[in-house]
Coordinates of C-alpha atoms and ligand atoms in Angstrom, one line a residue:
M1 CA 4.2 -2.6 -24.1
T2 CA 1.0 -4.1 -22.8
S3 CA 0.1 -7.4 -22.7
T4 CA -3.7 -8.4 -23.7
A5 CA -5.4 -6.9 -20.9
P6 CA -8.3 -8.1 -19.4
Q7 CA -11.5 -6.3 -19.3
T8 CA -12.1 -6.4 -15.9
A9 CA -9.9 -7.6 -12.9
T10 CA -12.7 -9.8 -11.9
Q11 CA -13.5 -11.5 -15.1
H12 CA -9.9 -12.4 -15.5
N13 CA -9.4 -14.1 -12.2
V14 CA -12.5 -16.0 -11.8
G15 CA -12.0 -19.6 -10.4
R16 CA -8.4 -19.4 -10.4
A17 CA -7.1 -20.6 -6.7
S18 CA -4.6 -17.9 -6.6
I19 CA -4.1 -14.7 -8.5
P20 CA -0.6 -13.2 -9.7
V21 CA -0.2 -9.8 -8.6
E22 CA 1.6 -7.6 -11.2
N23 CA 4.1 -4.6 -10.9
P24 CA 2.0 -2.4 -13.2
A25 CA 5.0 -0.2 -14.1
T26 CA 7.6 -3.1 -15.0
G27 CA 5.0 -6.1 -15.9
E28 CA 6.4 -8.4 -13.7
V29 CA 4.9 -10.6 -11.2
I30 CA 5.5 -10.0 -7.8
A31 CA 3.3 -12.1 -5.7
Q32 CA 0.8 -14.6 -5.7
V33 CA -2.5 -14.4 -3.2
R34 CA -4.9 -16.4 -2.6
N35 CA -8.7 -16.4 -4.3
M36 CA -10.8 -16.7 -1.6
A37 CA -13.9 -18.8 -2.0
V38 CA -17.2 -18.4 -0.2
A39 CA -16.1 -20.7 2.5
E40 CA -13.1 -19.0 3.3
V41 CA -15.1 -15.8 3.6
A42 CA -17.9 -17.5 5.7
E43 CA -14.7 -18.7 8.3
L44 CA -13.5 -15.3 8.1
A45 CA -16.7 -13.9 9.4
R46 CA -17.3 -16.7 12.0
R47 CA -13.8 -15.6 13.6
A48 CA -14.8 -12.3 13.5
R49 CA -18.1 -12.0 15.1
V50 CA -16.6 -14.3 18.0
A51 CA -13.8 -11.6 18.4
Q52 CA -16.1 -8.4 18.1
P53 CA -17.6 -8.2 21.4
A54 CA -14.4 -8.1 23.4
W55 CA -13.1 -5.4 21.2
E56 CA -16.0 -3.4 21.6
A57 CA -15.6 -4.5 25.2
L58 CA -12.1 -2.5 25.4
G59 CA -13.9 0.8 25.1
F60 CA -12.6 3.9 23.1
D61 CA -9.5 3.9 25.3
G62 CA -8.5 0.4 24.7
R63 CA -8.9 0.5 21.2
G64 CA -7.5 3.9 20.4
R65 CA -4.3 2.8 22.3
V66 CA -3.8 -0.2 19.6
L67 CA -4.5 2.6 16.8
R68 CA -2.3 4.9 18.0
R69 CA 0.4 2.1 18.3
M70 CA -0.4 1.7 14.4
Q71 CA 0.3 5.2 13.9
R72 CA 3.6 5.0 15.2
W73 CA 4.1 1.5 13.1
L74 CA 3.3 3.1 10.0
M75 CA 6.2 5.7 10.3
D76 CA 8.5 3.3 11.4
N77 CA 7.7 0.9 8.7
A78 CA 7.3 4.1 6.3
D79 CA 9.7 3.1 3.4
K80 CA 8.4 -0.2 3.7
V81 CA 4.8 0.6 3.4
I82 CA 5.4 3.3 0.5
T83 CA 7.4 0.7 -1.5
T84 CA 4.8 -1.8 -1.4
I85 CA 2.2 0.5 -2.7
S86 CA 4.4 1.6 -5.2
A87 CA 5.5 -1.6 -6.5
E88 CA 1.6 -3.1 -6.9
T89 CA 0.4 0.2 -8.2
G90 CA 3.3 1.6 -10.1
K91 CA 2.8 4.8 -8.6
A92 CA 5.6 7.4 -7.8
Y93 CA 7.3 7.3 -4.3
E94 CA 5.9 10.7 -3.3
D95 CA 2.6 9.9 -4.6
A96 CA 2.3 7.2 -2.0
Q97 CA 4.1 9.3 0.6
I98 CA 1.7 12.2 0.3
A99 CA -1.6 10.7 -0.6
E100 CA -1.4 7.4 1.2
L101 CA 1.5 7.0 3.8
S102 CA 0.7 10.6 5.3
Y103 CA -3.3 9.8 5.1
G104 CA -3.0 6.7 7.2
A105 CA -0.9 8.2 9.8
A106 CA -3.4 11.1 10.3
A107 CA -6.4 8.7 10.1
F108 CA -5.1 6.5 13.1
E109 CA -4.7 9.5 15.1
F110 CA -7.8 11.3 14.2
W111 CA -10.4 8.6 14.8
A112 CA -8.8 7.3 17.8
K113 CA -9.3 11.1 19.2
K114 CA -12.6 11.9 17.3
A115 CA -14.4 8.3 18.2
P116 CA -15.1 9.0 21.6
R117 CA -16.2 12.5 20.8
Y118 CA -18.3 11.7 17.5
L119 CA -20.0 8.5 19.3
A120 CA -20.7 9.9 22.6
D121 CA -23.9 9.3 24.4
E122 CA -25.8 12.4 23.3
K123 CA -28.9 13.8 25.9
V124 CA -31.9 14.4 23.7
R125 CA -34.6 16.9 24.8
S126 CA -38.4 16.6 23.6
K127 CA -41.3 19.0 23.5
S128 CA -43.5 16.0 23.9
I129 CA -46.0 16.1 26.9
F130 CA -45.9 12.5 27.3
V131 CA -42.2 12.1 28.0
K132 CA -42.1 15.2 30.5
G133 CA -39.6 14.3 33.2
K134 CA -38.0 11.1 31.3
R135 CA -34.6 11.0 30.3
L136 CA -34.1 10.5 26.7
M137 CA -30.2 9.6 24.9
L138 CA -29.0 8.9 21.7
R139 CA -26.5 6.2 21.8
Y140 CA -24.3 4.7 19.0
R141 CA -23.3 1.2 19.0
P142 CA -21.1 -0.4 16.6
I143 CA -22.8 -2.3 13.9
G144 CA -20.9 -6.1 14.3
L145 CA -19.1 -6.8 11.5
V146 CA -18.2 -4.4 8.7
G147 CA -17.3 -5.4 5.1
V148 CA -14.8 -2.5 3.3
I149 CA -14.8 -3.4 -0.2
G150 CA -12.0 -1.2 -2.3
P151 CA -10.6 -0.3 -5.4
W152 CA -6.8 -0.3 -6.9
N153 CA -5.9 3.4 -7.3
Y154 CA -5.5 4.1 -3.3
P155 CA -5.0 0.5 -1.5
L156 CA -4.1 2.4 1.5
T157 CA -6.2 5.3 1.6
N158 CA -9.3 4.2 -0.2
S159 CA -9.6 0.5 0.9
F160 CA -7.7 0.0 4.4
G161 CA -8.3 3.7 5.1
D162 CA -12.2 3.0 5.7
C163 CA -11.5 0.3 8.0
I164 CA -10.0 2.5 10.7
P165 CA -13.2 4.3 11.7
A166 CA -15.1 1.1 11.5
L167 CA -12.7 -0.5 13.7
A168 CA -12.3 2.8 16.3
A169 CA -15.9 2.4 16.7
G170 CA -15.9 -1.2 17.7
N171 CA -16.5 -3.3 15.0
A172 CA -14.7 -6.2 13.4
V173 CA -13.9 -6.0 9.9
I174 CA -13.2 -7.8 6.7
L175 CA -11.3 -5.8 4.0
K176 CA -11.8 -7.1 0.6
P177 CA -9.1 -5.0 -1.2
S178 CA -8.7 -5.1 -5.2
E179 CA -7.4 -8.3 -7.0
I180 CA -5.0 -5.9 -8.5
T181 CA -3.5 -4.2 -5.3
P182 CA -3.9 -6.6 -2.2
L183 CA -0.3 -6.4 -1.1
T184 CA -0.9 -3.5 0.9
S185 CA -3.6 -4.5 2.9
L186 CA -2.0 -7.7 4.0
L187 CA 1.1 -5.7 5.0
L188 CA -1.0 -3.5 7.3
A189 CA -2.9 -6.4 8.4
Q190 CA 0.4 -7.6 9.8
G191 CA 0.9 -4.2 11.3
L192 CA -2.3 -4.5 13.4
A193 CA -1.4 -7.5 14.5
E194 CA 2.0 -6.6 15.9
C195 CA 0.3 -3.5 17.4
G196 CA -1.9 -5.7 19.4
L197 CA -5.1 -6.0 17.4
P198 CA -6.9 -9.2 18.7
D199 CA -6.8 -12.1 16.7
G200 CA -9.7 -12.4 14.2
V201 CA -11.2 -8.5 14.3
F202 CA -9.5 -8.0 11.2
A203 CA -9.2 -9.6 8.3
V204 CA -8.2 -9.6 4.8
A205 CA -10.4 -11.6 2.1
T206 CA -8.4 -11.4 -1.1
G207 CA -9.7 -12.4 -4.1
S208 CA -11.8 -11.4 -7.0
G209 CA -14.9 -9.7 -7.3
D210 CA -16.7 -13.1 -6.4
T211 CA -14.8 -12.8 -3.2
G212 CA -16.3 -9.2 -2.9
A213 CA -19.7 -10.5 -3.5
A214 CA -18.9 -13.3 -0.7
V215 CA -18.3 -10.8 1.9
I216 CA -21.5 -8.9 1.3
D217 CA -23.1 -12.2 2.1
E218 CA -21.7 -12.2 5.4
V219 CA -21.5 -8.7 7.0
D220 CA -23.6 -6.3 8.7
M221 CA -22.8 -3.5 6.7
V222 CA -20.8 -2.7 3.5
M223 CA -18.7 0.2 2.8
F224 CA -17.7 0.2 -1.0
T225 CA -15.4 2.4 -2.8
G226 CA -15.0 1.8 -7.1
S227 CA -16.7 2.4 -10.2
T228 CA -20.3 3.2 -10.9
A229 CA -21.1 0.1 -12.5
T230 CA -19.5 -2.2 -10.0
G231 CA -21.1 0.2 -7.1
R232 CA -24.9 -0.3 -8.6
K233 CA -24.5 -3.9 -8.1
V234 CA -23.2 -3.9 -4.7
G235 CA -26.1 -1.8 -3.7
V236 CA -28.4 -4.4 -5.2
R237 CA -26.9 -7.2 -3.3
C238 CA -26.8 -5.0 -0.1
A239 CA -30.8 -4.4 -1.0
E240 CA -31.3 -8.0 -1.3
R241 CA -30.2 -8.6 2.3
L242 CA -31.6 -5.2 3.8
I243 CA -28.3 -4.3 5.1
P244 CA -26.7 -0.7 4.9
V245 CA -24.3 0.5 2.2
S246 CA -22.0 3.3 1.6
L247 CA -20.9 3.8 -2.0
E248 CA -18.0 6.0 -3.1
L249 CA -17.9 5.8 -6.5
G250 CA -16.6 7.4 -9.3
G251 CA -16.2 11.2 -10.5
K252 CA -15.6 13.3 -13.7
D253 CA -14.3 16.6 -11.8
P254 CA -14.2 19.8 -13.3
M255 CA -11.9 22.8 -12.6
V256 CA -13.6 26.4 -13.3
V257 CA -10.9 29.1 -14.3
L258 CA -12.4 32.7 -14.3
A259 CA -10.8 35.5 -16.1
D260 CA -9.3 37.1 -13.1
A261 CA -7.7 33.9 -11.6
D262 CA -4.0 33.8 -10.7
V263 CA -3.0 32.0 -14.0
E264 CA 0.1 30.3 -12.8
R265 CA -1.5 29.0 -9.5
A266 CA -4.3 27.9 -11.8
S267 CA -2.3 26.2 -14.2
N268 CA 0.2 24.4 -11.4
H269 CA -3.0 23.1 -9.9
A270 CA -4.6 22.1 -13.4
A271 CA -1.2 20.3 -14.0
Y272 CA -0.7 18.3 -10.7
Y273 CA -4.1 17.3 -9.8
S274 CA -4.8 16.0 -13.4
M275 CA -1.9 13.7 -13.6
F276 CA -0.8 13.0 -10.0
N277 CA -1.2 9.4 -9.1
C278 CA -1.3 9.0 -13.4
G279 CA -4.6 10.7 -13.1
Q280 CA -6.3 7.6 -11.4
T281 CA -7.6 9.5 -8.0
C282 CA -11.5 10.0 -7.7
I283 CA -11.3 13.3 -7.1
S284 CA -8.7 14.4 -9.6
I285 CA -9.0 17.2 -12.3
E286 CA -10.5 15.7 -15.4
R287 CA -11.7 18.3 -17.1
C288 CA -11.1 22.4 -17.2
Y289 CA -13.4 25.4 -18.4
V290 CA -11.4 28.7 -18.5
E291 CA -12.8 31.9 -19.7
A292 CA -11.7 33.2 -23.1
P293 CA -9.6 36.2 -21.6
I294 CA -6.8 34.0 -19.9
Y295 CA -7.5 30.7 -22.0
D296 CA -4.4 31.3 -24.4
D297 CA -2.3 32.2 -21.3
F298 CA -3.7 29.3 -19.1
V299 CA -3.0 26.3 -22.1
N300 CA 0.5 27.4 -22.7
R301 CA 1.8 27.2 -19.0
V302 CA -0.4 23.9 -18.5
T303 CA 1.1 22.4 -21.6
E304 CA 4.7 23.3 -20.5
K305 CA 4.1 21.9 -17.1
V306 CA 2.9 18.5 -18.1
R307 CA 5.6 18.3 -20.9
A308 CA 8.1 18.8 -18.3
I309 CA 6.9 15.7 -16.1
R310 CA 9.0 12.9 -15.6
Q311 CA 7.4 9.5 -16.4
G312 CA 9.0 6.4 -15.7
V313 CA 9.2 3.2 -13.1
P314 CA 9.6 4.8 -10.1
A315 CA 12.7 3.8 -8.3
G316 CA 12.6 5.7 -4.6
P317 CA 12.6 9.2 -3.5
G318 CA 12.5 11.8 -6.3
S319 CA 13.4 9.2 -9.0
V320 CA 10.1 10.0 -11.5
D321 CA 7.1 12.5 -11.1
V322 CA 4.6 10.2 -12.2
G323 CA 4.6 6.2 -12.6
S324 CA 2.5 4.0 -14.4
L325 CA -1.3 3.2 -14.9
T326 CA -2.3 0.6 -12.5
F327 CA -5.1 -1.1 -13.9
P328 CA -4.2 -2.8 -17.3
P329 CA -7.5 -2.0 -18.9
Q330 CA -7.1 1.8 -18.4
V331 CA -4.6 1.7 -21.1
A332 CA -7.2 1.0 -23.5
T333 CA -10.0 3.5 -22.0
V334 CA -7.3 6.4 -21.9
E335 CA -6.4 5.9 -25.4
R336 CA -10.1 5.6 -26.6
H337 CA -10.8 8.6 -25.1
V338 CA -7.8 10.7 -26.8
Q339 CA -8.5 8.9 -30.1
E340 CA -12.1 9.5 -30.2
A341 CA -11.4 13.3 -29.1
C342 CA -8.9 13.8 -32.1
E343 CA -11.1 12.2 -34.6
R344 CA -13.9 14.7 -33.7
G345 CA -11.5 17.6 -33.8
A346 CA -9.6 17.8 -30.7
K347 CA -5.9 18.8 -30.9
V348 CA -2.9 16.8 -28.4
L349 CA -0.7 19.7 -27.2
T350 CA 1.5 17.0 -25.3
G351 CA 1.6 13.5 -24.7
G352 CA -1.3 11.3 -26.6
Q353 CA 0.3 7.7 -26.7
R354 CA 0.5 5.1 -24.7
G355 CA 3.8 3.9 -24.1
R356 CA 6.2 1.6 -25.6
D357 CA 8.0 -0.3 -22.3
K358 CA 6.8 -3.2 -20.6
G359 CA 3.9 -2.2 -18.0
Y360 CA 1.0 -0.2 -18.5
W361 CA 1.9 3.0 -19.9
F362 CA 0.1 6.2 -21.2
E363 CA 1.7 9.6 -21.5
P364 CA 0.8 12.6 -19.7
T365 CA -1.5 14.4 -22.3
V366 CA -3.2 17.6 -23.0
L367 CA -6.5 18.1 -25.1
V368 CA -7.7 21.4 -26.5
D369 CA -10.8 22.0 -28.9
V370 CA -12.8 19.5 -27.0
D371 CA -16.5 19.9 -26.6
H372 CA -18.8 18.3 -24.5
D373 CA -20.1 15.3 -27.2
M374 CA -16.4 13.8 -26.5
A375 CA -16.2 10.7 -23.8
C376 CA -13.2 12.6 -22.5
M377 CA -15.8 15.4 -21.3
R378 CA -18.3 13.0 -20.3
E379 CA -16.6 9.5 -19.3
E380 CA -14.2 8.9 -16.3
T381 CA -11.0 9.0 -18.1
F382 CA -9.1 7.9 -14.8
G383 CA -5.7 8.1 -16.6
P384 CA -3.2 11.1 -17.2
T385 CA -5.0 13.4 -19.5
L386 CA -6.5 17.0 -19.1
P387 CA -8.8 18.2 -21.8
I388 CA -9.2 21.9 -21.4
M389 CA -12.3 23.8 -23.1
K390 CA -12.6 27.6 -23.6
V391 CA -16.0 29.2 -22.5
K392 CA -17.2 32.7 -23.3
D393 CA -18.6 33.6 -19.2
V394 CA -19.1 32.0 -16.1
D395 CA -22.4 31.0 -16.5
E396 CA -21.2 28.8 -19.4
A397 CA -18.8 27.3 -17.5
I398 CA -21.2 26.5 -14.6
R399 CA -23.6 25.1 -16.6
L400 CA -20.8 22.6 -18.7
A401 CA -19.6 21.7 -15.2
N402 CA -22.8 20.6 -13.8
D403 CA -23.5 18.9 -17.2
S404 CA -22.5 15.4 -15.6
E405 CA -24.0 12.4 -14.2
Y406 CA -20.8 12.4 -11.8
G407 CA -21.0 15.2 -8.4
L408 CA -17.7 14.5 -6.3
S409 CA -15.8 17.3 -6.6
A410 CA -14.9 20.3 -8.3
A411 CA -12.7 23.3 -7.9
V412 CA -13.0 27.3 -8.8
F413 CA -10.1 29.7 -9.7
S414 CA -10.5 33.3 -9.2
R415 CA -8.7 36.4 -7.2
D416 CA -12.3 37.7 -6.3
L417 CA -13.0 35.2 -3.4
A418 CA -16.5 35.9 -2.8
R419 CA -17.3 35.6 -6.6
A420 CA -15.0 32.2 -6.5
T421 CA -17.3 31.0 -3.5
A422 CA -20.7 32.0 -5.1
V423 CA -20.0 30.1 -8.3
A424 CA -18.5 27.2 -6.1
K425 CA -22.0 27.1 -4.2
Q426 CA -23.9 26.8 -7.5
L427 CA -21.8 23.3 -8.4
N428 CA -23.7 20.2 -8.0
A429 CA -20.2 18.5 -6.2
G430 CA -19.8 16.7 -2.6
A431 CA -16.9 19.1 -2.2
V432 CA -15.4 22.4 -3.9
T433 CA -12.4 23.9 -3.6
V434 CA -11.6 27.7 -4.1
N435 CA -8.2 28.2 -5.5
D436 CA -7.1 25.0 -4.6
A437 CA -8.0 21.2 -5.4
V438 CA -8.1 17.5 -3.8
I439 CA -6.4 18.7 -0.8
N440 CA -9.7 19.2 0.9
Y441 CA -9.4 15.3 1.5
L442 CA -7.0 15.3 3.7
A443 CA -9.2 17.5 6.0
L444 CA -10.8 14.7 8.3
E445 CA -13.1 16.8 9.9
L446 CA -14.8 17.4 6.8
P447 CA -17.1 15.2 4.7
M448 CA -16.4 13.9 1.6
G449 CA -18.9 12.0 -0.8
G450 CA -20.7 12.3 -3.9
A451 CA -23.7 14.8 -4.8
K452 CA -25.3 12.7 -7.6
P453 CA -25.9 9.4 -7.6
G454 CA -23.2 8.3 -9.8
S455 CA -20.7 9.6 -7.7
G456 CA -22.5 7.4 -4.9
S457 CA -24.6 7.9 -1.5
G458 CA -23.2 8.4 1.9
H459 CA -19.9 9.8 3.1
R460 CA -16.7 9.6 4.9
H461 CA -14.7 11.7 7.5
G462 CA -16.5 14.0 9.8
P463 CA -19.0 12.8 12.3
G464 CA -20.9 11.0 9.4
G465 CA -17.6 9.0 8.6
I466 CA -17.9 6.8 11.7
R467 CA -21.6 7.0 12.6
K468 CA -22.6 5.1 9.3
Y469 CA -20.5 2.0 11.0
C470 CA -23.0 2.1 13.9
R471 CA -26.7 1.5 15.0
Q472 CA -28.7 4.5 16.6
Q473 CA -29.9 3.1 19.9
S474 CA -32.7 5.5 21.4
L475 CA -33.3 5.5 25.3
L476 CA -35.8 6.4 27.2
I477 CA -35.5 6.2 31.2
S478 CA -38.6 6.7 33.1
R479 CA -37.6 8.5 36.6
I480 CA -41.0 9.4 37.8
N481 CA -43.0 6.3 37.9
P482 CA -46.4 6.2 39.4
K483 CA -48.4 3.0 39.0
R484 CA -50.1 4.0 35.7
D485 CA -49.7 6.6 33.3
I486 CA -52.6 9.0 32.9
H487 CA -53.2 8.0 29.2
M488 CA -53.6 4.6 29.8
H489 CA -56.8 2.3 29.8
P490 CA -59.6 2.6 30.7
Y491 CA -60.4 5.8 29.2
T492 CA -63.0 8.0 30.9
A493 CA -64.6 11.2 29.6
R494 CA -62.8 13.1 32.6
R495 CA -59.5 12.4 32.0
T496 CA -60.0 12.8 28.2
R497 CA -61.3 16.5 29.2
L498 CA -58.1 16.9 31.3
L499 CA -55.8 15.7 28.6
G500 CA -57.9 17.6 25.7
R501 CA -57.3 20.8 27.8
A502 CA -53.6 20.0 28.8
L503 CA -53.0 19.4 24.9
A504 CA -54.4 22.9 23.9
I505 CA -52.7 24.7 26.3
F506 CA -49.4 23.2 25.3
N507 CA -49.9 23.7 21.5
R508 CA -50.8 27.3 22.1
G509 CA -47.7 27.7 23.7
L510 CA -45.8 26.2 21.0
K511 CA -47.2 28.6 18.5
Ligands
LIG1 P1 -14.4 -1.5 -9.4 O1 -15.7 -1.2 -9.2 O2 -14.2 -2.3 -10.4 O3 -13.9 -2.7 -8.1 C1 -13.9 -2.0 -6.7 C2 -14.0 -3.5 -5.6 O4 -15.0 -4.1 -6.1 C3 -12.6 -4.2 -6.1 O5 -12.1 -4.8 -4.8 C4 -13.4 -5.3 -6.8 O6 -12.9 -6.3 -6.9 C5 -14.8 -5.5 -6.3 N1 -15.8 -6.0 -6.8 C6 -16.0 -6.1 -8.4 N2 -16.8 -6.8 -8.6 C7 -17.6 -6.9 -7.5 C8 -18.8 -7.8 -7.1 N3 -19.6 -8.2 -7.8 N4 -19.3 -7.6 -5.8 C9 -18.5 -6.9 -4.7 N5 -17.1 -6.4 -5.2 C10 -16.9 -6.6 -6.5 O7 -13.5 -0.6 -9.2 P2 -11.8 -0.2 -9.4 O8 -10.8 -1.0 -8.4 O9 -11.8 -0.2 -10.8 O10 -11.5 1.3 -8.9 C11 -11.8 2.5 -9.7 C12 -13.1 3.4 -9.3 O11 -12.9 3.4 -8.0 C13 -12.9 4.7 -10.1 O12 -14.4 4.8 -10.9 C14 -12.9 5.7 -9.0 O13 -13.2 6.9 -9.5 C15 -13.5 5.0 -8.0 N6 -13.0 5.6 -6.6 C16 -13.9 6.4 -6.2 C17 -13.2 6.9 -5.1 C18 -14.5 7.8 -3.9 O14 -14.2 8.1 -3.0 N7 -15.8 8.1 -4.6 C19 -12.1 6.7 -4.5 C20 -11.1 5.8 -5.3 C21 -11.6 5.2 -6.1 P3 -11.5 -6.9 -8.0 O15 -11.0 -5.8 -8.0 O16 -10.9 -7.8 -7.6 O17 -12.5 -7.1 -9.5

């Protein structure tokens, strides 16, 4: 089974001219990509800066036409895109279809349509007497060159997906995908070129973490998705350059199941959203807190559903439910969490072992008798495991759910919607779902981001999801223009008294 895995992808490939891309479900090398050096990234940036002004000048309509063509291209090439994603990630065909292809297609349409609205000039009103009669406006101008650095778990959704609003806003973009999964980005770059994106506006900088660092050194803004540890390094590097950065980082998302929940629905959601994409989703359910009266029933149902999951090498539609892990070191992380939990008294109800075939495998696993000192309840596992903990009441569930350095997403299940919503509001997570999970990510109108530093700062989707790729420009236009304004030099006692009276009247009026 697993060959000796590198600790991080970056350490493994530093200094190499090219990087082998593996199918993690079979262990076969399926491609080689360039490990771009600093000079190559600088050249991509130079070309991008030359191309950007014309792209901006195309306006929303011109850019929207290219994005809508790309939406059609994605659907016309759906099978090729899904197969490429599945081959470099090891994920099931349907995982790529539901959470990547469908997201990408919707995102092209969404940002083409919403960019003109979210970035429209805004008329601003001011209470200041000094600007009475003047026209005030807020504009959103593209920031210039955006660097998007992405992880390996969703090469389309979480790497390429963030390029779409950046492009819609009129920026040029350099995308640095994970070295583990660069092929989807290269395929989509080809699609963008076929759809008429001008040369140089979008480039893929393949390579290791060093290539990512080189991207940061060239761009005007960074959109980073990845681990909390790398996010910290990226944040520091951006701070040194004084450029803005948006960080979408890790999660340890809790699910709270109240005693009055529909146990069948809750257990289906727990089983699916913990194992979907082999558990490698930043907002997957990573831990469950269940009120005592329904605990046994819930655990039995979840275990039965997880045991029924068909895991194997993806071979097209319907072939498997869950594929392999994508990033080789994940096998060791998942195994460590399960073994450590068992050494401290937890029980495995199904799964619990790494796979024996070539590739990177761990069985879908349900753990019970866990507590909050265990790594499986505190650290991001990012694998096919679901630890379930019995709680005596809702207060204990809320306290434990919030006892984490992460705060990305959370879920509450109860038949009493008012009560569940009240509980949802007490959870420290950027997004909370009631009687549902994960699916909120596909509502592009709804902002998505971390509520605690461990899960990042900034967010994607909604108006802020495109405005972050812009500089705000304030405009003041003076329409009534005397030769000299009343507050200017030379100061005289008479005018000062007049101004004093005006200020007094005005500020009384404000009370
Ligand atoms: P990493 O942090 O390891 O890597 C993310 C990206 O950063 C990769 O492209 C990586 O390159 C690159 N990189 C590594 N070192 C540097 C550096 N010094 N400077 C610039 N770039 C660098 O994350 P993973 O790829 O392991 O992704 C998994 C993580 O992503 C999980 O923690 C998950 O929760 C999180 N995630 C968060 C999401 C969210 O929306 N909040 C969504 C999806 C995932 P390379 O791969 O070549 O080393």
